Tab-separated table of N, CA and C in Angstrom:
chain	number	residue	atom	x	y	z
A	1	MET	N	-10.516	-15.630	-23.117
A	1	MET	CA	-11.372	-15.978	-22.032
A	1	MET	C	-9.904	-15.785	-20.707
A	2	GLU	N	-8.822	-16.146	-20.617
A	2	GLU	CA	-8.274	-15.648	-19.442
A	2	GLU	C	-7.722	-14.703	-19.864
A	3	THR	N	-7.527	-13.563	-21.016
A	3	THR	CA	-6.939	-12.309	-20.784
A	3	THR	C	-7.538	-11.424	-20.356
A	4	LYS	N	-8.988	-12.012	-20.539
A	4	LYS	CA	-10.590	-10.623	-20.160
A	4	LYS	C	-10.247	-11.128	-18.883
A	5	LEU	N	-10.202	-12.079	-17.919
A	5	LEU	CA	-10.305	-12.154	-16.533
A	5	LEU	C	-9.083	-11.720	-16.433
A	6	LEU	N	-7.958	-11.872	-17.168
A	6	LEU	CA	-6.074	-11.460	-16.320
A	6	LEU	C	-7.194	-9.409	-16.269
A	7	CYS	N	-7.531	-9.123	-17.195
A	7	CYS	CA	-7.804	-7.312	-17.606
A	7	CYS	C	-8.646	-6.640	-16.302
A	8	THR	N	-10.124	-7.592	-16.027
A	8	THR	CA	-10.845	-7.821	-15.396
A	8	THR	C	-9.846	-7.488	-13.818
A	9	LEU	N	-9.301	-8.737	-13.565
A	9	LEU	CA	-8.386	-8.860	-12.023
A	9	LEU	C	-7.905	-7.494	-12.040
A	10	MET	N	-6.860	-6.644	-12.940
A	10	MET	CA	-6.155	-5.800	-13.511
A	10	MET	C	-6.625	-4.210	-12.697
A	11	PHE	N	-8.077	-4.182	-13.644
A	11	PHE	CA	-8.944	-3.118	-13.326
A	11	PHE	C	-9.222	-3.022	-12.373
A	12	PHE	N	-10.128	-3.776	-11.855
A	12	PHE	CA	-10.413	-4.274	-10.506
A	12	PHE	C	-8.905	-3.505	-9.174
A	13	LEU	N	-8.313	-4.296	-9.304
A	13	LEU	CA	-7.065	-3.991	-8.277
A	13	LEU	C	-6.630	-2.762	-8.565
A	14	ILE	N	-6.883	-1.246	-9.814
A	14	ILE	CA	-6.204	-0.776	-10.028
A	14	ILE	C	-7.394	0.127	-9.174
A	15	GLY	N	-8.501	-0.473	-9.027
A	15	GLY	CA	-9.719	0.679	-8.883
A	15	GLY	C	-9.108	0.935	-7.319
A	16	PHE	N	-9.790	-0.546	-6.491
A	16	PHE	CA	-8.956	-0.547	-5.567
A	16	PHE	C	-8.253	0.274	-4.243
A	17	THR	N	-7.143	0.237	-5.392
A	17	THR	CA	-5.551	0.854	-4.909
A	17	THR	C	-6.012	2.624	-5.253
A	18	VAL	N	-6.541	2.737	-6.057
A	18	VAL	CA	-6.988	4.104	-6.127
A	18	VAL	C	-7.844	4.944	-5.060
A	19	CYS	N	-8.750	3.491	-5.219
A	19	CYS	CA	-9.591	4.200	-3.754
A	19	CYS	C	-9.453	4.128	-2.787
A	20	ASP	N	-8.514	3.084	-2.176
A	20	ASP	CA	-7.651	2.855	-0.476
A	20	ASP	C	-6.847	4.410	-0.440
A	21	ALA	N	-5.513	5.064	-1.738
A	21	ALA	CA	-5.369	6.621	-1.458
A	21	ALA	C	-5.987	7.225	-1.785
A	22	VAL	N	-6.945	7.450	-2.016
A	22	VAL	CA	-8.045	8.893	-1.625
A	22	VAL	C	-8.851	8.730	-0.300
A	23	ILE	N	-8.464	7.053	0.064
A	23	ILE	CA	-9.749	7.382	1.176
A	23	ILE	C	-8.688	7.886	2.740
A	24	LYS	N	-7.125	7.513	2.407
A	24	LYS	CA	-6.774	7.750	3.078
A	24	LYS	C	-6.434	9.399	2.796
A	25	ARG	N	-6.162	9.776	2.241
A	25	ARG	CA	-6.265	11.341	2.047
A	25	ARG	C	-6.784	11.645	2.872
A	26	GLN	N	-8.073	11.744	2.925
A	26	GLN	CA	-9.360	12.658	2.914
A	26	GLN	C	-9.191	12.074	4.339
A	27	VAL	N	-8.913	11.388	5.402
A	27	VAL	CA	-9.052	11.330	6.379
A	27	VAL	C	-7.657	12.018	7.131
A	28	LEU	N	-6.643	12.766	6.676
A	28	LEU	CA	-6.051	13.587	6.323
A	28	LEU	C	-6.527	15.357	7.031
A	29	ALA	N	-7.147	15.683	5.275
A	29	ALA	CA	-8.023	16.408	4.997
A	29	ALA	C	-8.630	17.344	6.141
A	30	GLY	N	-7.913	18.409	6.455
A	30	GLY	CA	-8.923	19.371	7.204
A	30	GLY	C	-8.344	18.711	9.323
A	31	GLY	N	-7.256	18.099	9.008
A	31	GLY	CA	-7.394	17.962	10.823
A	31	GLY	C	-6.156	18.806	10.964
A	32	THR	N	-6.199	19.177	12.378
A	32	THR	CA	-5.412	20.291	12.823
A	32	THR	C	-3.385	19.722	13.074
A	33	GLY	N	-2.364	21.449	12.669
A	33	GLY	CA	-1.956	20.332	12.450
A	33	GLY	C	-1.416	19.848	14.605
A	34	ASN	N	0.365	20.429	14.515
A	34	ASN	CA	0.767	19.649	15.678
A	34	ASN	C	0.232	21.374	16.756
A	35	GLU	N	0.150	20.691	17.981
A	35	GLU	CA	0.844	21.930	19.148
A	35	GLU	C	1.438	22.807	18.422
A	36	LYS	N	1.343	23.938	19.062
A	36	LYS	CA	2.735	24.921	18.681
A	36	LYS	C	2.550	25.993	20.035
A	37	PRO	N	3.926	26.257	20.329
A	37	PRO	CA	4.151	27.341	20.987
A	37	PRO	C	3.816	29.025	20.474
A	38	VAL	N	3.260	30.106	21.447
A	38	VAL	CA	2.918	31.098	20.917
A	38	VAL	C	3.822	31.909	20.235
A	39	ASP	N	3.450	32.178	18.973
A	39	ASP	CA	4.139	33.295	18.625
A	39	ASP	C	3.789	34.820	18.116
A	40	ALA	N	3.992	35.292	17.154
A	40	ALA	CA	4.088	36.726	16.885
A	40	ALA	C	2.340	37.395	16.464
A	41	LYS	N	2.250	36.477	15.382
A	41	LYS	CA	0.848	36.123	15.215
A	41	LYS	C	-0.082	35.948	15.925
A	42	ILE	N	0.005	35.025	17.081
A	42	ILE	CA	-1.243	34.816	18.065
A	42	ILE	C	-1.243	35.333	19.029
A	43	GLU	N	-0.202	36.412	19.274
A	43	GLU	CA	0.335	36.979	20.308
A	43	GLU	C	-0.753	38.821	19.839
A	44	GLN	N	0.011	38.934	18.242
A	44	GLN	CA	-1.034	40.147	17.551
A	44	GLN	C	-2.719	39.597	17.691
A	45	MET	N	-3.042	38.412	17.705
A	45	MET	CA	-4.290	38.150	17.765
A	45	MET	C	-5.272	39.297	19.088
A	46	PHE	N	-4.057	38.574	20.051
A	46	PHE	CA	-4.660	38.521	21.286
A	46	PHE	C	-4.371	40.430	21.845
A	47	GLN	N	-3.964	41.044	21.031
A	47	GLN	CA	-3.414	42.318	21.144
A	47	GLN	C	-4.642	43.456	20.708
A	48	ASN	N	-5.791	42.644	19.627
A	48	ASN	CA	-6.768	43.140	18.902
A	48	ASN	C	-8.201	43.250	20.314
A	49	PRO	N	-8.569	43.958	20.828
A	49	PRO	CA	-9.945	44.170	21.219
A	49	PRO	C	-10.904	43.161	20.917
A	50	LYS	N	-11.152	43.597	19.321
A	50	LYS	CA	-12.017	42.475	18.969
A	50	LYS	C	-12.369	41.224	19.501
A	51	ILE	N	-11.261	40.453	19.545
A	51	ILE	CA	-10.773	39.681	19.724
A	51	ILE	C	-11.101	38.889	21.317
A	52	THR	N	-10.487	39.289	22.057
A	52	THR	CA	-10.110	39.852	23.708
A	52	THR	C	-11.824	39.864	24.267
A	53	ASP	N	-12.171	40.624	23.582
A	53	ASP	CA	-13.970	41.107	24.072
A	53	ASP	C	-14.492	39.906	24.232
A	54	ALA	N	-14.461	39.350	22.466
A	54	ALA	CA	-15.060	38.373	22.282
A	54	ALA	C	-15.014	37.174	22.744
A	55	ALA	N	-13.963	36.621	23.315
A	55	ALA	CA	-13.454	35.592	23.340
A	55	ALA	C	-14.032	35.307	24.831
A	56	SER	N	-14.199	36.441	25.647
A	56	SER	CA	-14.047	36.846	26.994
A	56	SER	C	-15.461	36.928	27.308
A	57	ALA	N	-16.166	37.784	26.669
A	57	ALA	CA	-18.234	37.409	26.465
A	57	ALA	C	-18.865	35.940	26.353
A	58	LYS	N	-17.300	35.257	25.256
A	58	LYS	CA	-18.170	33.835	25.068
A	58	LYS	C	-17.805	33.317	26.303
A	59	ILE	N	-16.264	33.190	26.791
A	59	ILE	CA	-15.776	32.784	27.894
A	59	ILE	C	-17.339	32.708	29.291
A	60	GLN	N	-17.657	33.617	29.879
A	60	GLN	CA	-18.278	34.400	31.065
A	60	GLN	C	-19.726	33.252	30.351
A	61	ALA	N	-20.483	33.455	29.061
A	61	ALA	CA	-21.777	32.634	28.849
A	61	ALA	C	-21.563	31.400	29.388
A	62	LYS	N	-20.567	31.121	28.558
A	62	LYS	CA	-19.952	29.283	28.866
A	62	LYS	C	-20.143	28.518	30.519
A	63	SER	N	-19.302	30.016	31.203
A	63	SER	CA	-18.839	29.786	32.927
A	63	SER	C	-19.750	29.645	33.875
A	64	GLY	N	-20.746	30.698	32.924
A	64	GLY	CA	-22.616	31.024	33.950
A	64	GLY	C	-21.542	32.235	34.688
A	65	SER	N	-20.716	32.494	35.179
A	65	SER	CA	-19.960	33.311	35.939
A	65	SER	C	-20.659	34.499	35.866
A	66	ASN	N	-20.325	35.968	36.783
A	66	ASN	CA	-21.605	36.986	36.761
A	66	ASN	C	-20.038	37.948	35.612
A	67	THR	N	-18.186	37.424	36.345
A	67	THR	CA	-17.456	37.984	36.257
A	67	THR	C	-17.178	38.178	34.906
A	68	VAL	N	-16.333	39.120	33.963
A	68	VAL	CA	-15.974	39.052	33.087
A	68	VAL	C	-14.622	38.660	33.117
A	69	PRO	N	-14.075	37.485	32.602
A	69	PRO	CA	-12.565	37.135	32.590
A	69	PRO	C	-12.061	38.193	31.298
A	70	SER	N	-10.889	37.986	32.612
A	70	SER	CA	-9.630	39.005	31.632
A	70	SER	C	-8.423	38.498	32.256
A	71	ASN	N	-7.641	39.471	31.655
A	71	ASN	CA	-6.115	39.136	31.315
A	71	ASN	C	-5.851	37.547	30.349
A	72	LEU	N	-6.338	38.006	29.349
A	72	LEU	CA	-6.276	36.559	28.463
A	72	LEU	C	-4.749	36.239	27.922
A	73	THR	N	-4.344	35.075	28.386
A	73	THR	CA	-3.195	34.863	28.114
A	73	THR	C	-3.065	33.587	27.064
A	74	PRO	N	-2.502	33.557	26.281
A	74	PRO	CA	-2.020	32.465	25.081
A	74	PRO	C	-0.622	32.364	25.501
A	75	LEU	N	-1.317	30.717	25.855
A	75	LEU	CA	-0.472	29.475	26.273
A	75	LEU	C	0.530	28.890	24.882
A	76	SER	N	-0.426	28.345	23.888
A	76	SER	CA	-0.353	27.232	23.080
A	76	SER	C	-1.707	27.361	21.640
A	77	TYR	N	-1.431	27.278	20.395
A	77	TYR	CA	-2.078	26.611	19.971
A	77	TYR	C	-1.920	25.840	18.629
A	78	LYS	N	-2.631	25.656	18.407
A	78	LYS	CA	-2.884	24.444	16.686
A	78	LYS	C	-3.527	25.212	15.993
A	79	THR	N	-3.486	25.046	14.377
A	79	THR	CA	-4.490	25.159	13.377
A	79	THR	C	-5.023	24.110	12.459
A	80	GLN	N	-6.153	24.217	11.819
A	80	GLN	CA	-7.244	23.829	11.186
A	80	GLN	C	-7.045	24.131	9.761
A	81	VAL	N	-6.612	23.930	8.540
A	81	VAL	CA	-6.893	24.805	7.417
A	81	VAL	C	-8.411	24.302	6.967
A	82	VAL	N	-9.471	25.435	6.312
A	82	VAL	CA	-10.630	25.066	6.682
A	82	VAL	C	-11.084	26.215	5.182
A	83	ALA	N	-12.152	26.608	5.375
A	83	ALA	CA	-12.143	27.604	4.478
A	83	ALA	C	-11.148	29.145	4.823
A	84	GLY	N	-10.392	28.800	4.796
A	84	GLY	CA	-9.865	30.391	5.683
A	84	GLY	C	-8.799	29.103	6.536
A	85	THR	N	-8.688	29.854	7.883
A	85	THR	CA	-7.793	29.114	8.672
A	85	THR	C	-7.774	29.049	10.742
A	86	ASN	N	-8.618	27.642	10.964
A	86	ASN	CA	-8.744	27.814	12.494
A	86	ASN	C	-7.745	27.879	13.687
A	87	TYR	N	-8.266	28.719	14.461
A	87	TYR	CA	-6.731	28.980	15.431
A	87	TYR	C	-7.004	27.939	16.478
A	88	TYR	N	-6.807	26.976	16.937
A	88	TYR	CA	-7.406	26.748	18.305
A	88	TYR	C	-6.014	27.206	19.536
A	89	VAL	N	-6.689	28.146	20.253
A	89	VAL	CA	-5.782	28.343	21.421
A	89	VAL	C	-5.514	27.813	22.387
A	90	LYS	N	-4.712	27.631	23.212
A	90	LYS	CA	-5.248	27.386	24.524
A	90	LYS	C	-4.576	29.127	25.602
A	91	VAL	N	-5.511	29.410	26.458
A	91	VAL	CA	-5.297	30.704	26.634
A	91	VAL	C	-5.618	30.548	29.109
A	92	ARG	N	-5.482	31.060	29.161
A	92	ARG	CA	-5.158	31.137	30.861
A	92	ARG	C	-5.938	32.722	30.800
A	93	ALA	N	-6.817	32.436	31.310
A	93	ALA	CA	-7.804	33.481	31.987
A	93	ALA	C	-8.667	33.345	33.806
A	94	VAL	N	-8.671	34.856	33.689
A	94	VAL	CA	-8.786	35.552	35.118
A	94	VAL	C	-10.368	35.421	34.967
A	95	ILE	N	-10.954	34.901	36.008
A	95	ILE	CA	-12.568	34.728	36.343
A	95	ILE	C	-12.495	35.300	38.041
A	96	GLY	N	-12.866	36.135	38.269
A	96	GLY	CA	-12.871	36.548	39.790
A	96	GLY	C	-11.599	36.373	39.751
A	97	TYR	N	-11.222	35.864	41.544
A	97	TYR	CA	-10.041	35.409	42.236
A	97	TYR	C	-9.420	34.006	41.265
A	98	GLU	N	-10.018	33.903	40.123
A	98	GLU	CA	-9.720	31.977	39.747
A	98	GLU	C	-8.491	32.145	38.744
A	99	THR	N	-8.016	31.583	38.585
A	99	THR	CA	-7.567	30.959	37.035
A	99	THR	C	-7.670	29.749	36.154
A	100	GLN	N	-8.476	29.774	35.106
A	100	GLN	CA	-8.714	28.722	34.428
A	100	GLN	C	-8.732	28.305	32.747
A	101	ILE	N	-8.331	27.711	32.524
A	101	ILE	CA	-7.424	27.672	31.326
A	101	ILE	C	-8.975	27.084	30.119
A	102	TRP	N	-8.914	28.284	28.798
A	102	TRP	CA	-9.785	27.710	28.219
A	102	TRP	C	-9.551	27.520	26.976
A	103	LEU	N	-10.139	27.480	25.766
A	103	LEU	CA	-9.445	26.584	24.562
A	103	LEU	C	-10.419	27.869	23.401
A	104	ILE	N	-9.935	28.116	22.699
A	104	ILE	CA	-10.796	29.391	22.063
A	104	ILE	C	-10.568	29.755	21.140
A	105	LYS	N	-11.569	29.180	19.631
A	105	LYS	CA	-11.523	28.924	18.434
A	105	LYS	C	-11.616	30.661	18.060
A	106	ILE	N	-10.815	30.416	17.608
A	106	ILE	CA	-10.248	31.593	16.167
A	106	ILE	C	-10.444	31.461	14.806
A	107	TRP	N	-11.318	31.917	13.792
A	107	TRP	CA	-11.433	31.788	12.065
A	107	TRP	C	-10.515	32.990	11.389
A	108	GLU	N	-9.986	32.361	10.544
A	108	GLU	CA	-9.374	33.768	10.254
A	108	GLU	C	-9.318	33.274	8.399
A	109	GLN	N	-9.931	34.306	7.558
A	109	GLN	CA	-10.073	34.405	6.138
A	109	GLN	C	-9.152	35.979	6.170
A	110	ALA	N	-7.475	35.732	5.787
A	110	ALA	CA	-6.296	36.130	5.641
A	110	ALA	C	-7.104	37.324	4.665
A	111	TRP	N	-7.473	36.592	3.298
A	111	TRP	CA	-7.853	37.779	1.981
A	111	TRP	C	-8.566	38.436	2.364
A	112	ARG	N	-9.777	38.148	3.220
A	112	ARG	CA	-10.324	39.142	3.337
A	112	ARG	C	-9.883	39.740	4.840
A	113	ASN	N	-9.316	39.957	5.161
A	113	ASN	CA	-8.795	40.639	6.668
A	113	ASN	C	-10.555	40.400	7.700
A	114	PHE	N	-10.256	39.260	7.802
A	114	PHE	CA	-11.340	39.004	8.010
A	114	PHE	C	-10.692	37.897	9.520
A	115	LEU	N	-11.123	38.082	10.445
A	115	LEU	CA	-10.968	37.744	12.125
A	115	LEU	C	-12.323	37.244	12.752
A	116	GLU	N	-12.342	35.520	13.621
A	116	GLU	CA	-13.360	36.402	13.887
A	116	GLU	C	-13.000	34.977	15.840
A	117	VAL	N	-13.579	35.478	16.985
A	117	VAL	CA	-13.855	34.229	17.765
A	117	VAL	C	-15.619	33.129	17.357
A	118	THR	N	-14.915	32.396	17.005
A	118	THR	CA	-16.456	31.327	16.661
A	118	THR	C	-17.105	30.263	17.983
A	119	ASP	N	-15.992	30.549	19.185
A	119	ASP	CA	-15.980	29.282	19.906
A	119	ASP	C	-15.604	29.272	21.133
A	120	VAL	N	-15.367	29.038	22.080
A	120	VAL	CA	-15.023	28.209	23.006
A	120	VAL	C	-15.326	27.354	24.234
A	121	LYS	N	-14.199	26.649	24.876
A	121	LYS	CA	-14.195	25.400	25.627
A	121	LYS	C	-13.919	25.308	27.179
A	122	GLY	N	-14.484	24.792	27.865
A	122	GLY	CA	-13.267	24.962	28.979
A	122	GLY	C	-14.590	25.255	29.889
A	123	PRO	N	-13.903	24.802	31.318
A	123	PRO	CA	-12.772	24.374	31.374
A	123	PRO	C	-11.698	23.805	31.287
A	124	GLN	N	-10.168	23.706	30.972
A	124	GLN	CA	-9.474	22.614	30.529
A	124	GLN	C	-8.162	22.753	32.133
A	125	GLN	N	-7.593	21.998	31.459
A	125	GLN	CA	-6.180	21.459	32.126
A	125	GLN	C	-5.410	21.307	31.595
A	126	GLU	N	-4.158	22.751	32.154
A	126	GLU	CA	-3.128	22.900	31.051
A	126	GLU	C	-2.501	21.510	30.345
A	127	SER	N	-2.299	20.994	31.008
A	127	SER	CA	-2.046	19.174	30.509
A	127	SER	C	-2.648	19.049	29.002
A	128	ASP	N	-3.896	19.362	28.963
A	128	ASP	CA	-5.132	19.015	28.223
A	128	ASP	C	-4.380	19.456	26.433
A	129	GLU	N	-4.350	18.394	25.814
A	129	GLU	CA	-3.988	18.639	24.913
A	129	GLU	C	-5.628	19.265	24.065
A	130	ILE	N	-4.449	20.137	23.381
A	130	ILE	CA	-5.999	20.851	22.314
A	130	ILE	C	-5.954	20.197	20.859
A	131	MET	N	-8.075	19.862	20.981
A	131	MET	CA	-8.680	19.072	19.943
A	131	MET	C	-9.378	20.226	19.077
A	132	ALA	N	-10.239	19.351	18.245
A	132	ALA	CA	-10.501	20.943	17.328
A	132	ALA	C	-12.146	20.254	17.924
A	133	PHE	N	-12.887	20.942	18.018
A	133	PHE	CA	-14.146	21.501	18.507
A	133	PHE	C	-15.260	22.368	17.659
């Protein structure tokens, strides 16, 4: 009887330990990395008219402005691994006579040579932390 009880307790203890480890790992999966300064890869993205035109159009639509944003200058970014990589890029955009800070979400699937602006968020403060959206 004691052996059976001891085996049952050990089974539950091991089960809870494994479940706890799995739950802790799931919380981290899909999270964003640390904010990084702009590097050559991000600069290259923002030299691509497909990216800058799509980002400008989405910023214009969300801001309600009649003016197309120009001079999108990347400042910093975070990444998130999904079915590819999401890049959350903080940019400085000139809209008319005003300079605003926006976040641009870019989805990349490098193995397919696929790059797309999926969303924008703003305006923000330059000091605001980049958060996934």
